[in-house]
Amino acid sequence: MDRIEQLRGLIHHHNHRYHVLDAPEIADGEFDALFDELVELEKRHPELVTGDSPTQRVGSEPLGEFASVTHPVAMLSLDKVSAGDELSDWVARLSARLDGEPMAFTCEPKIDGVAVALTYDAGRLALAATRGDGQTGEDITANVRTIGAVPLRLTGRGFPPRFEVRGEVYMTRDDMEAFNERARAAGEKPLVNPRNGAAGSLRQLDPRITAGRPLNMYCYSLGWVEGARPPETQMEALERLGAWGLRTNPAVEPADGLEACRRYVDALAERRQALAYDIDGAVIKVDSLDQQRRLGAVTRKPRWAVAYKYPAEEATTRVLAVEFQVGRTGAITPVAKLEPVFVGGVTVSNATLHNMDEIARLDLRIGDAVMVRRAGDVIPQVASVIAGRRPEQAPGVDLPEACPACGSAIVRPEEEAVARCSAGPAVCPAQRKEGLMHYASRLAMDIEGLGEKLIDQLVEKEMVAAPADLFALEQEELAGLERMGEISARNLRHALESSKETTLARFIYALGIREVGEATARNLAEHFGKLEALRDADAETLEAVPDVGPVVAANIAGYFDDAANSQAVDALVEAGVHWPDVEVDKDARPLEGETWVLTGSLESMTRNEAKARLAALGARVAGSVSAKTSRLVAGERAGSKLAKARSLDVPVMDETEFAAFLELLEEKPG
Ligand code: IVH
C-alpha cells in the first residue's frame, strides 16, 4: 500500500521536526489526522505493519528475555582526569605521541545515563543494544523504539547504507521528579535517580512500560560505517548525525587547545545545575578521527578521549541513626542522621528516607555505609546501601509506636505508605509548629519575620497554640524572646497586622488541610466564593471542584467536621483576618464537567498556569489519559500520553491552539 508508506514518511518527518529539531511544521491536529489514517490502514492490513512504523512507539508485546548482541566494534569506556594538571599531562602525552602535530578537540557534557548503540540499515532503525561489557550487550530494540527522540527512520539524504551510532539515553531531572510524584501518589516505587531511571526503564521486558517512561537520547559518535566515506572529525560526525535526523547535544563545542578545553570544563561546571540532565563531567576528545585512529586504545580505554570528572553529587557515608520527624498533618518521615559528608558542594548530615517502605526497599540498618545523593535543589537522599560494609549486629529500623513529639500512638493504615501521629495539633507540639510555619509561609499568609526558631520558642513557651493566638501577642512579649529585639518585634507585629488582609484562596491554603495545595485552594475559593459555602459542603459537592477527588474531598469535609479546627478558623476570622468574596460566575465556567490532560512542555506559560486557567474555566485537570479524557494539550516533546490519546481518539490540541482557545474563552462576554 503506497499510502501507508507515504503516511509513515510524513509522520517520521514531522516527528523529527518535533522531537529532534524542536521546530514543528504542522499543527498537532494535522499530525493527528495523518497518524489516525495510518492507524486505520494498519488495522485493516495488519500484515503490512512494520517495526519502523510510527504506530509502534507505544510499545510492543513483552519479551521473554533480551537476546545478546556482539558489538562489531567494541564499546570503550573512558579514562578519568580530575585536577587541571592531569588534563595538561594528557594533552602533553598525546602531543608527544603525535610528534608535536597540532591537535584540535571537542568538549562534550558527560551525561549520566546509559550508553546505547543504534544500528541503521537503509535508514531504518534495525537494532538497539546496550554496552554490556563492551564486547557483548543486550538487544533492547523494542524498548528504544518507544523513545520519541530516536528516529525509527532517518530523515534527510546521504546517510550510509549501514552504520552504527552511539549515544546516551537519559532522563531529565524534571521528568524523573514528575514521574516519581505520580509513582508515590499511586503507591508505586519511585526511581532512585535519573541514571537508574533510564537504566531500569531500558531493562524492562515489557516495552509498554518503557513507553510510559520519559526517556530521551543524545547521540555522540559513530561506531562504524559501511558503504560510505566516514567523516574526518568528531565535529563533522556530529554535524552529519544531526543532518540524518539524529539528536545531538547543542552543548558540544570545539576547542582549539588546552586553554579552550579548560574554559569549557569550567563553564560547564558553572552551568551544571542549570542543565536539564545530570552530568558527571565533561568528555574531551581529539577532534581528528585520523589522529584518534593513530593514538589508539589501551585496555578498553581510548587514548584520544578523557572524562574530566566533577566533584561527585554522590558520596558514601555512614548512617548514625534514624530519627522520625512529624509533619504538619502528623505524617511521620524517617530521616537518616549521617556522618557529615561533602556532596555536590555542601556538607550533608541529614537525608530523607521518605517512608518505611523506602527503608525496607533499601534494606537500611543503623551503621550501614550508604550512598548519599544530592542533585539540583532536591533534598539529599539515600540512594543505596553499600553491600558488604554492614557492621555486625547492625540494628534494623522500626517504626516507633509512639509519636516522638507528643507520645500519642502512631498509626499506619494498611494500604498507605505513610504512618501518622494519631493525635492532632491540639495535642502534638510538632504538628502545631509545622502548622504555624505553614500558616506563615510565603504562599499562605506570608508573615515576614515569623520563622522556625521563633515559632519553636512560641510553642515551647506555650505562648501560641493555634494561628489565631499570634494576633494576641504583645510587642513587649515578642521583644523578650531570644534573637528578638524592639525593632524586630515591632516589624513582626506590623507583618501580622497586614497579613490580616488576604484572599480566600490563600486563607484556605494556609489552613493546611491535608493534600490541599495552593492550586486546589484556589479552585476551592473560585468554586465556592465564600468560606461558609466551603465549610458546609459535603464530600459529593466537594468532588465537583476541579482537582478534588474522593480522598481530598474527605480530607476537607473531615477538617471542618472537627470541632477544634472549626474553632481555630472562627478564631482567625474573629481576630480580623478577612478577604473579599470571590465572584462565582457560572457563565465563566464553560468547561464545567470536562477533564483535560496536559503533556509535554509548554513554552508560553508554566504548567501550573495552564492548570489554573483551565480550572478557572471549570475543567478538571487530570494526570493521565483515559477514554474519559475530554482533551489532551500536547506541548513540546509529548510522548506516551500523546500516543495513548491518539489510540483512544481523544482530541488533541497543540500549544498554539490551546493558547488561542484559552484566550477566546477567557474573554468575558459583554
Ligand atoms: S564517548 C571511547 N561521549 O561515558 C568513547 N561517552 O566512560 C566513549 N558518556 O558509557 C564514549 N557522555 O555512555 C562519550 N559525550 C559523551 C558521553 C559519553 C556520556 C558515557 C558513555 C560511556 C561512558 C564512558
XYZ file of C-alpha atoms and ligand atoms in Angstrom:
694
model
C 0.000 0.000 0.000
C 1.605 3.207 -1.203
C -0.486 5.367 1.088
C 0.769 3.523 4.178
C 4.349 4.182 3.140
C 3.586 7.773 2.268
C 1.942 8.333 5.648
C 4.855 6.777 7.500
C 7.271 9.022 5.636
C 5.273 12.107 6.515
C 4.880 11.124 10.147
C 8.586 10.352 10.512
C 9.405 13.725 9.023
C 7.125 15.591 11.408
C 8.240 13.523 14.371
C 11.814 14.602 13.646
C 10.812 18.259 13.357
C 9.097 17.913 16.699
C 11.363 15.750 18.879
C 14.803 16.349 17.429
C 14.690 19.851 15.989
C 12.086 21.371 18.337
C 10.594 23.015 15.261
C 7.265 21.520 14.190
C 5.955 22.490 10.761
C 2.342 21.462 11.161
C -0.265 21.756 13.860
C -0.907 18.774 16.079
C -4.346 18.407 14.582
C -2.882 17.809 11.144
C -0.327 15.404 12.561
C -3.113 13.551 14.337
C -5.071 13.224 11.139
C -2.076 11.577 9.447
C -1.489 9.318 12.433
C -5.144 8.334 12.658
C -5.245 7.487 8.990
C -2.189 5.258 9.378
C -3.636 3.502 12.437
C -6.816 2.877 10.474
C -4.996 1.478 7.430
C -2.761 -0.739 9.576
C -5.817 -2.048 11.378
C -7.236 -3.105 8.054
C -3.904 -4.519 6.842
C -2.117 -5.931 9.882
C 0.212 -7.863 7.596
C 1.724 -4.553 6.485
C 2.713 -3.364 9.981
C 6.490 -2.982 10.242
C 8.810 -2.382 13.181
C 9.662 1.094 11.985
C 6.056 2.214 11.696
C 5.454 5.236 13.927
C 2.462 3.401 15.386
C 4.929 1.031 17.081
C 6.181 3.625 19.594
C 3.525 2.761 22.141
C 5.383 -0.453 22.935
C 5.081 -3.971 21.569
C 4.294 -7.239 23.379
C 6.518 -8.277 26.330
C 9.698 -10.245 25.604
C 10.836 -13.420 27.380
C 14.424 -12.205 27.605
C 16.876 -9.932 25.831
C 18.941 -11.528 23.090
C 22.664 -10.864 23.294
C 24.396 -8.774 20.681
C 28.082 -8.815 19.806
C 29.453 -5.361 19.058
C 31.378 -5.381 15.781
C 33.448 -2.530 17.208
C 33.974 -2.665 20.972
C 32.262 -0.006 23.063
C 35.039 1.541 25.083
C 34.988 3.336 28.392
C 36.900 6.470 29.334
C 39.914 7.280 31.436
C 39.303 9.928 34.046
C 41.207 13.087 34.827
C 40.237 15.444 37.599
C 42.714 18.154 38.550
C 43.681 20.726 35.928
C 47.219 19.353 35.776
C 46.078 15.929 34.732
C 44.384 17.492 31.738
C 47.561 19.223 30.633
C 49.514 16.000 31.240
C 47.086 14.175 28.978
C 47.437 16.761 26.215
C 51.228 16.668 26.579
C 51.296 12.864 26.292
C 49.193 12.916 23.132
C 51.258 15.671 21.652
C 54.415 13.643 22.242
C 52.853 10.582 20.590
C 51.930 12.665 17.572
C 55.374 14.254 17.373
C 54.033 17.668 18.164
C 51.359 17.696 15.443
C 48.728 20.341 16.194
C 45.565 18.945 17.743
C 42.022 20.241 17.996
C 39.454 18.937 20.488
C 35.746 18.681 21.063
C 34.285 19.170 24.522
C 31.024 17.497 25.467
C 28.904 17.076 28.571
C 29.312 13.598 30.031
C 25.694 12.719 30.548
C 24.905 10.358 33.371
C 22.718 7.905 31.517
C 23.049 4.634 29.645
C 25.250 4.091 26.602
C 23.290 2.679 23.665
C 24.350 1.714 20.142
C 21.822 2.089 17.324
C 22.251 0.315 14.002
C 20.554 1.850 10.981
C 20.070 -0.277 7.911
C 18.905 1.565 4.797
C 17.866 4.421 7.060
C 15.712 2.272 9.335
C 16.395 1.529 12.978
C 17.411 -2.128 12.839
C 18.956 -2.725 16.253
C 19.496 -1.006 19.566
C 21.941 -2.554 22.015
C 23.310 -1.815 25.460
C 27.030 -1.557 26.023
C 27.184 -4.603 28.292
C 30.818 -5.495 28.909
C 31.883 -3.558 25.834
C 32.070 -6.682 23.633
C 28.598 -8.087 24.129
C 25.470 -6.216 25.051
C 21.738 -6.836 25.003
C 19.204 -6.276 22.256
C 16.846 -3.598 23.598
C 15.408 -2.553 20.235
C 11.773 -2.918 21.314
C 12.367 -0.559 24.235
C 14.405 2.011 22.351
C 11.693 2.180 19.689
C 9.429 3.836 22.245
C 11.796 6.814 22.696
C 10.457 9.774 20.731
C 13.922 11.269 20.190
C 15.176 8.108 18.442
C 14.214 8.174 14.774
C 12.739 4.881 13.576
C 13.604 6.113 10.134
C 16.242 8.665 9.239
C 15.338 11.899 7.564
C 17.436 13.764 5.067
C 19.719 12.220 2.483
C 23.232 10.989 2.298
C 23.268 8.612 5.248
C 25.421 5.496 4.760
C 23.586 2.282 3.781
C 24.543 0.764 7.129
C 26.098 2.344 10.167
C 26.054 2.344 13.928
C 25.584 5.457 16.029
C 26.278 5.649 19.743
C 24.901 7.890 22.380
C 23.433 8.260 25.802
C 19.844 7.509 26.769
C 18.877 9.641 29.756
C 16.063 11.148 31.754
C 15.851 14.821 32.676
C 15.639 15.632 36.380
C 12.244 17.304 35.943
C 10.841 14.351 34.043
C 12.044 11.999 36.744
C 10.599 14.138 39.531
C 7.248 14.333 37.774
C 7.286 10.586 37.210
C 8.171 9.949 40.857
C 5.471 12.234 42.135
C 2.910 10.185 40.235
C 4.526 6.919 41.315
C 4.486 7.879 45.004
C 0.882 9.045 44.755
C -0.046 5.694 43.213
C 1.870 3.820 45.928
C 4.448 2.647 43.394
C 8.199 2.545 43.683
C 9.896 5.828 42.771
C 13.063 5.963 40.681
C 16.241 6.493 42.709
C 17.946 8.899 40.314
C 17.785 9.770 36.621
C 20.543 7.329 35.697
C 18.910 4.387 37.459
C 15.621 5.572 35.995
C 16.996 5.406 32.472
C 18.773 2.089 33.050
C 15.774 0.482 34.726
C 13.420 1.675 32.018
C 15.575 0.171 29.280
C 15.814 -3.113 31.176
C 12.038 -3.695 31.142
C 10.973 -6.828 29.333
C 7.634 -5.179 28.632
C 8.208 -2.327 26.175
C 4.844 -0.833 27.102
C 6.318 0.011 30.496
C 9.288 1.661 28.810
C 6.865 3.628 26.633
C 5.475 5.221 29.792
C 8.908 6.411 30.956
C 10.168 9.845 29.932
C 13.367 8.834 28.105
C 15.475 10.918 25.785
C 18.688 10.443 23.808
C 21.702 12.418 22.615
C 23.965 10.802 20.026
C 27.706 11.363 20.424
C 29.605 9.247 17.932
C 29.651 6.858 15.006
C 30.508 3.272 15.904
C 31.124 2.004 12.378
C 30.115 2.966 8.853
C 29.562 0.687 5.829
C 29.374 1.765 2.230
C 30.184 5.423 2.712
C 33.147 7.636 3.421
C 33.492 8.107 7.165
C 33.716 11.672 8.481
C 37.107 13.219 9.173
C 36.473 14.827 12.505
C 34.261 14.370 15.541
C 32.614 17.740 14.842
C 31.864 16.635 11.296
C 30.464 13.329 12.592
C 28.089 15.207 14.907
C 27.000 17.523 12.109
C 26.249 14.554 9.889
C 24.318 12.763 12.613
C 22.192 15.869 13.005
C 21.621 16.075 9.262
C 20.414 12.466 9.219
C 17.802 13.196 11.844
C 19.602 12.047 14.985
C 19.551 14.186 18.116
C 22.889 15.678 19.132
C 23.738 17.775 22.165
C 23.854 21.522 21.423
C 26.202 21.931 24.405
C 29.072 20.268 22.474
C 31.783 22.760 21.462
C 35.017 22.644 19.500
C 38.144 23.699 21.414
C 41.391 24.586 19.670
C 43.733 23.801 22.535
C 44.270 23.090 26.200
C 43.165 26.550 27.362
C 39.908 26.347 25.431
C 39.263 22.889 26.931
C 39.842 24.308 30.410
C 37.469 27.191 29.772
C 34.816 24.745 28.581
C 35.240 22.492 31.593
C 34.900 25.448 33.982
C 31.953 26.959 32.153
C 30.151 23.615 32.051
C 30.708 23.151 35.796
C 29.050 26.540 36.317
C 26.109 25.512 34.180
C 25.793 22.102 35.756
C 22.698 22.823 37.854
C 21.044 24.686 35.009
C 21.241 21.714 32.635
C 18.069 19.656 32.436
C 20.001 16.415 32.889
C 22.611 15.086 35.319
C 26.229 15.084 34.175
C 29.226 13.710 35.989
C 31.782 15.623 33.988
C 32.904 16.653 30.536
C 34.317 14.418 27.790
C 37.255 15.834 25.873
C 38.009 14.181 22.550
C 40.687 14.645 19.935
C 38.709 16.046 17.019
C 40.553 14.426 14.109
C 39.412 10.838 13.553
C 42.698 10.088 11.833
C 44.598 11.210 14.933
C 42.175 9.173 17.033
C 42.994 6.088 14.984
C 46.726 6.659 15.280
C 46.524 7.245 19.025
C 44.549 4.034 19.520
C 43.424 2.480 22.772
C 44.895 0.717 25.786
C 42.915 -1.811 27.820
C 39.445 -0.832 26.602
C 40.077 2.870 27.006
C 40.940 5.138 24.102
C 43.993 7.345 24.417
C 42.239 10.052 22.395
C 39.492 10.891 24.885
C 39.217 11.541 28.613
C 36.423 12.191 31.063
C 37.041 15.272 33.175
C 35.185 14.431 36.376
C 33.407 16.982 38.523
C 33.046 16.568 42.277
C 30.520 13.827 42.799
C 26.961 14.627 43.685
C 27.061 11.250 45.323
C 29.224 10.293 48.246
C 29.426 7.431 50.684
C 28.988 7.895 54.379
C 27.542 6.084 57.380
C 24.100 6.138 58.958
C 24.485 7.130 62.627
C 20.804 6.986 63.490
C 17.349 7.235 62.026
C 15.068 9.867 63.502
C 11.402 10.362 62.904
C 10.093 13.802 62.062
C 6.475 14.779 62.483
C 4.948 16.894 59.724
C 2.059 19.339 59.716
C -0.527 16.656 59.124
C 1.101 14.237 61.545
C 2.905 12.315 58.797
C 5.963 10.580 60.215
C 9.033 10.853 57.998
C 12.150 8.830 58.776
C 15.326 10.892 58.392
C 18.812 9.380 58.287
C 21.329 11.146 60.518
C 24.617 10.835 58.704
C 28.262 11.154 59.443
C 28.737 14.580 57.761
C 29.919 14.255 54.181
C 30.728 16.739 51.421
C 28.419 16.170 48.438
C 27.990 18.385 45.381
C 29.454 21.413 47.142
C 27.780 21.247 50.579
C 28.109 19.269 53.781
C 25.214 16.921 54.287
C 24.313 15.379 57.637
C 20.624 14.509 57.102
C 18.894 12.678 54.280
C 15.233 11.896 53.865
C 14.157 8.273 53.768
C 10.572 9.182 52.715
C 8.701 6.367 54.493
C 9.014 2.873 55.940
C 8.536 1.215 52.552
C 11.584 3.066 51.301
C 13.648 1.818 54.271
C 12.520 -1.732 53.504
C 13.323 -1.289 49.823
C 16.819 -0.010 50.627
C 17.179 -2.660 53.353
C 18.733 0.037 55.519
C 20.090 -0.549 59.021
C 21.768 1.691 61.568
C 25.503 1.725 60.969
C 25.197 0.916 57.261
C 27.501 2.519 54.753
C 25.274 4.344 52.287
C 25.485 6.232 49.038
C 24.053 9.714 49.511
C 22.942 11.738 46.567
C 22.191 15.383 46.058
C 21.157 16.855 42.712
C 19.899 20.324 41.957
C 17.779 21.677 44.760
C 16.472 18.272 45.707
C 16.725 17.274 49.396
C 19.606 14.835 49.951
C 18.526 11.242 49.508
C 19.947 7.896 50.483
C 20.386 6.300 47.077
C 21.517 2.859 48.207
C 23.052 0.787 50.950
C 26.546 -0.420 50.152
C 26.517 -4.179 50.322
C 29.227 -5.913 52.302
C 30.022 -2.966 54.562
C 27.402 -3.572 57.212
C 28.795 -3.737 60.746
C 27.975 -6.828 62.750
C 24.688 -6.710 64.578
C 23.512 -3.596 62.841
C 20.085 -2.834 64.301
C 17.164 -2.544 61.917
C 14.852 0.449 61.817
C 11.401 0.069 63.320
C 8.550 2.459 63.136
C 8.166 3.816 66.676
C 4.878 3.062 68.390
C 4.600 6.497 69.919
C 4.963 9.922 68.333
C 8.396 11.334 69.223
C 6.852 14.760 69.795
C 3.746 14.013 71.866
C 3.788 10.323 72.738
C 0.458 9.557 71.085
C 0.123 6.306 69.178
C 1.440 6.153 65.628
C -0.933 4.554 63.157
C -0.404 3.298 59.668
C -3.438 2.255 57.665
C -2.645 -0.936 55.831
C -2.990 0.379 52.306
C -0.979 3.539 52.981
C 2.732 4.182 52.734
C 2.637 6.986 55.289
C 2.448 6.497 59.068
C 0.928 9.259 61.174
C 0.699 10.549 64.698
C -2.838 9.725 65.796
C -3.235 12.995 67.686
C -3.926 16.357 66.120
C -2.159 19.712 66.546
C -4.103 20.338 69.761
C -2.087 17.563 71.400
C 1.069 17.286 69.297
C 3.521 20.227 69.521
C 5.380 19.145 66.376
C 2.199 19.434 64.328
C 1.478 22.773 65.986
C 4.867 24.105 64.968
C 4.595 22.806 61.428
C 1.057 24.129 61.133
C 2.197 27.587 62.230
C 5.151 27.501 59.836
C 2.765 26.654 57.040
C 0.320 29.373 58.065
C 3.105 31.970 57.977
C 4.737 30.709 54.766
C 5.100 32.814 51.666
C 2.317 31.270 49.595
C -0.026 31.215 52.593
C -0.296 34.317 54.816
C 3.249 35.462 54.042
C 4.159 36.711 57.516
C 7.675 38.049 57.235
C 9.891 37.544 60.271
C 7.952 34.604 61.661
C 10.488 31.831 61.131
C 11.201 28.407 62.524
C 13.326 29.496 65.513
C 10.699 31.953 66.690
C 7.833 29.508 66.234
C 9.771 26.917 68.235
C 10.027 29.332 71.138
C 6.407 30.438 70.903
C 5.173 26.860 71.004
C 7.601 25.689 73.664
C 6.780 28.596 75.948
C 3.105 27.873 75.259
C 2.554 31.420 74.096
C 0.881 30.215 70.895
C -1.152 27.077 70.260
C -3.160 27.974 67.162
C -2.592 30.577 64.415
C -5.146 32.991 65.893
C -3.048 33.249 69.078
C -0.380 35.017 67.020
C -2.539 38.114 66.831
C -2.810 38.359 70.616
C 0.967 38.585 71.079
C 2.077 41.905 72.530
C 5.099 43.689 71.198
C 6.825 43.551 74.595
C 6.308 39.797 74.868
C 7.878 39.322 71.444
C 10.788 41.614 72.211
C 11.676 39.461 75.214
C 12.262 36.335 73.107
C 15.646 35.017 72.054
C 17.108 36.638 68.942
C 14.387 39.284 69.076
C 14.578 42.954 69.994
C 12.364 46.035 69.923
C 12.721 46.568 66.203
C 12.106 43.006 65.071
C 9.172 42.746 67.491
C 7.632 45.885 66.031
C 8.213 44.648 62.488
C 6.626 41.323 63.270
C 3.558 42.974 64.837
C 3.245 45.035 61.706
C 3.608 41.972 59.454
C 0.951 40.143 61.474
C -1.442 43.093 61.186
C -1.029 43.449 57.442
C -1.391 39.693 56.902
C -4.993 40.001 58.062
C -5.963 41.378 54.696
C -5.778 38.389 52.385
C -7.641 36.345 49.780
C -9.932 33.398 50.317
C -7.594 31.146 48.311
C -4.586 31.997 50.487
C -6.641 31.550 53.621
C -7.851 28.098 52.581
C -4.305 27.099 51.686
C -2.983 28.487 54.993
C -5.280 26.196 56.974
C -3.040 23.333 55.950
C -5.738 20.788 55.162
C -4.117 17.526 54.128
C -3.446 17.421 50.376
C -4.961 20.845 49.759
C -2.133 22.609 47.969
C -2.092 26.073 46.583
C -3.788 25.199 43.285
C -6.555 23.195 44.962
C -7.137 26.023 47.429
C -7.555 28.402 44.512
C -10.035 26.071 42.835
C -11.997 25.762 46.059
C -12.101 29.545 46.510
C -13.282 30.062 42.959
C -15.849 27.332 43.166
C -17.418 28.275 46.486
C -16.771 32.002 46.593
C -17.401 32.164 50.346
C -15.784 30.375 53.263
C -19.189 29.396 54.661
C -20.141 27.602 51.442
C -16.930 25.590 51.616
C -17.462 24.721 55.279
C -20.970 23.488 54.606
C -20.087 21.438 51.543
C -20.398 17.656 51.775
C -17.993 15.274 50.085
C -20.094 14.950 46.965
C -20.329 18.710 46.438
C -16.598 18.989 47.012
C -15.820 16.403 44.372
C -17.346 18.671 41.747
C -14.395 21.028 42.224
C -11.508 20.719 39.756
C -8.635 18.661 41.157
C -10.677 17.347 44.071
C -11.102 13.582 44.139
C -12.701 11.429 46.831
C -9.619 11.448 49.087
C -9.167 15.216 49.080
C -12.935 15.728 49.441
C -12.930 13.513 52.531
C -9.928 15.416 53.938
C -11.701 18.752 53.525
C -15.032 17.613 54.931
C -13.206 15.868 57.787
C -11.234 19.009 58.562
C -14.291 21.200 59.021
C -16.180 18.461 60.901
C -13.514 18.581 63.584
C -14.608 20.945 66.362
C -11.067 22.110 67.169
C -10.430 23.040 63.530
C -13.734 24.822 63.253
C -12.915 26.805 66.339
C -9.452 27.683 65.037
C -10.999 29.006 61.818
C -13.592 31.060 63.732
C -10.880 32.480 65.949
C -8.925 33.696 62.918
C -11.964 35.429 61.486
C -12.695 36.968 64.889
C -9.110 38.193 65.111
C -9.795 40.156 61.947
C -8.485 38.006 59.095
C -10.613 38.961 56.119
C -10.822 38.773 52.324
C -13.118 39.930 49.574
C -15.760 37.440 48.420
C -14.911 35.679 45.191
C -17.476 36.076 42.490
C -18.768 32.771 41.260
C -19.914 33.243 37.720
C -21.432 30.115 36.244
C -21.185 31.527 32.706
C -17.450 31.827 33.214
C -17.144 28.056 33.601
C -17.710 26.848 30.054
C -15.558 23.744 30.558
C -17.515 22.511 33.581
C -17.601 18.716 33.593
C -14.658 18.307 31.220
C -11.420 16.517 32.109
C -8.253 17.782 30.451
C -4.731 16.400 30.447
C -1.531 18.392 29.864
C 1.582 16.725 28.480
C 4.953 17.754 27.079
C 6.496 21.108 27.889
C 4.743 24.385 27.240
C 6.696 27.404 26.058
C 4.347 30.323 26.600
C 3.126 29.518 30.105
C 4.059 27.315 33.012
C 2.233 24.084 33.549
C 0.748 25.454 36.757
C -0.557 28.498 34.953
C -2.150 26.307 32.299
C -3.782 24.206 35.007
C -5.055 27.233 36.880
C -6.523 28.782 33.738
C -8.275 25.544 32.809
C -9.551 25.134 36.356
C -10.859 28.699 36.316
C -12.879 27.797 33.224
C -14.336 24.831 35.074
C -12.264 21.974 33.635
C -10.777 19.263 35.816
C -7.092 18.700 35.056
C -6.060 15.060 35.360
C -2.670 13.387 35.264
C -3.332 10.547 32.901
C -5.193 9.932 29.677
C -8.205 7.655 29.657
C -11.238 7.166 27.458
C -12.967 9.799 29.599
C -10.408 12.500 28.839
C -12.112 15.398 27.078
C -8.968 16.797 25.513
C -5.190 16.482 25.606
C -2.898 19.506 25.347
C 0.384 18.294 23.866
C 3.376 20.606 24.309
C 6.901 20.045 23.073
C 8.259 16.517 23.381
C 4.931 14.975 24.234
C 5.375 11.223 24.424
C 3.347 8.292 25.608
C 0.303 10.319 26.668
C 0.020 11.707 23.184
C 0.250 8.217 21.722
C -2.351 6.980 24.176
C -4.691 9.885 23.432
C -4.428 9.113 19.744
C -5.101 5.459 20.264
C -8.211 6.359 22.301
C -9.380 9.006 19.826
C -9.096 11.731 22.460
C -8.958 15.145 20.732
C -5.518 16.759 20.909
C -4.506 20.438 20.833
C -1.033 21.826 20.420
C 0.188 24.779 22.439
C -0.703 27.424 19.867
C -4.240 26.133 19.554
C -4.514 25.833 23.316
C -3.373 29.411 23.956
C -5.821 30.756 21.388
C -8.606 28.626 22.839
C -7.953 29.889 26.365
C -7.929 33.476 25.241
C -11.203 33.051 23.426
C -12.939 31.511 26.439
C -11.431 33.924 28.914
C -12.836 36.916 27.051
C -15.844 37.732 29.167
C -18.968 38.302 27.088
C -20.224 41.915 27.090
S 32.371 8.842 24.202
C 35.520 5.903 23.770
N 30.891 10.909 24.810
O 30.559 7.753 29.377
C 34.477 6.890 23.929
N 30.775 8.982 26.201
O 33.092 6.008 30.293
C 33.476 6.525 24.941
N 29.196 9.170 28.049
O 29.467 4.619 28.989
C 32.209 7.175 24.727
N 28.508 11.205 27.596
O 27.957 6.226 27.826
C 31.253 9.665 25.150
N 29.622 12.798 25.223
C 29.984 11.555 25.552
C 29.433 10.875 26.669
C 29.870 9.591 26.962
C 28.381 10.167 28.395
C 29.322 7.873 28.758
C 29.256 6.707 27.837
C 30.176 5.662 28.395
C 30.912 6.397 29.445
C 32.387 6.292 29.150
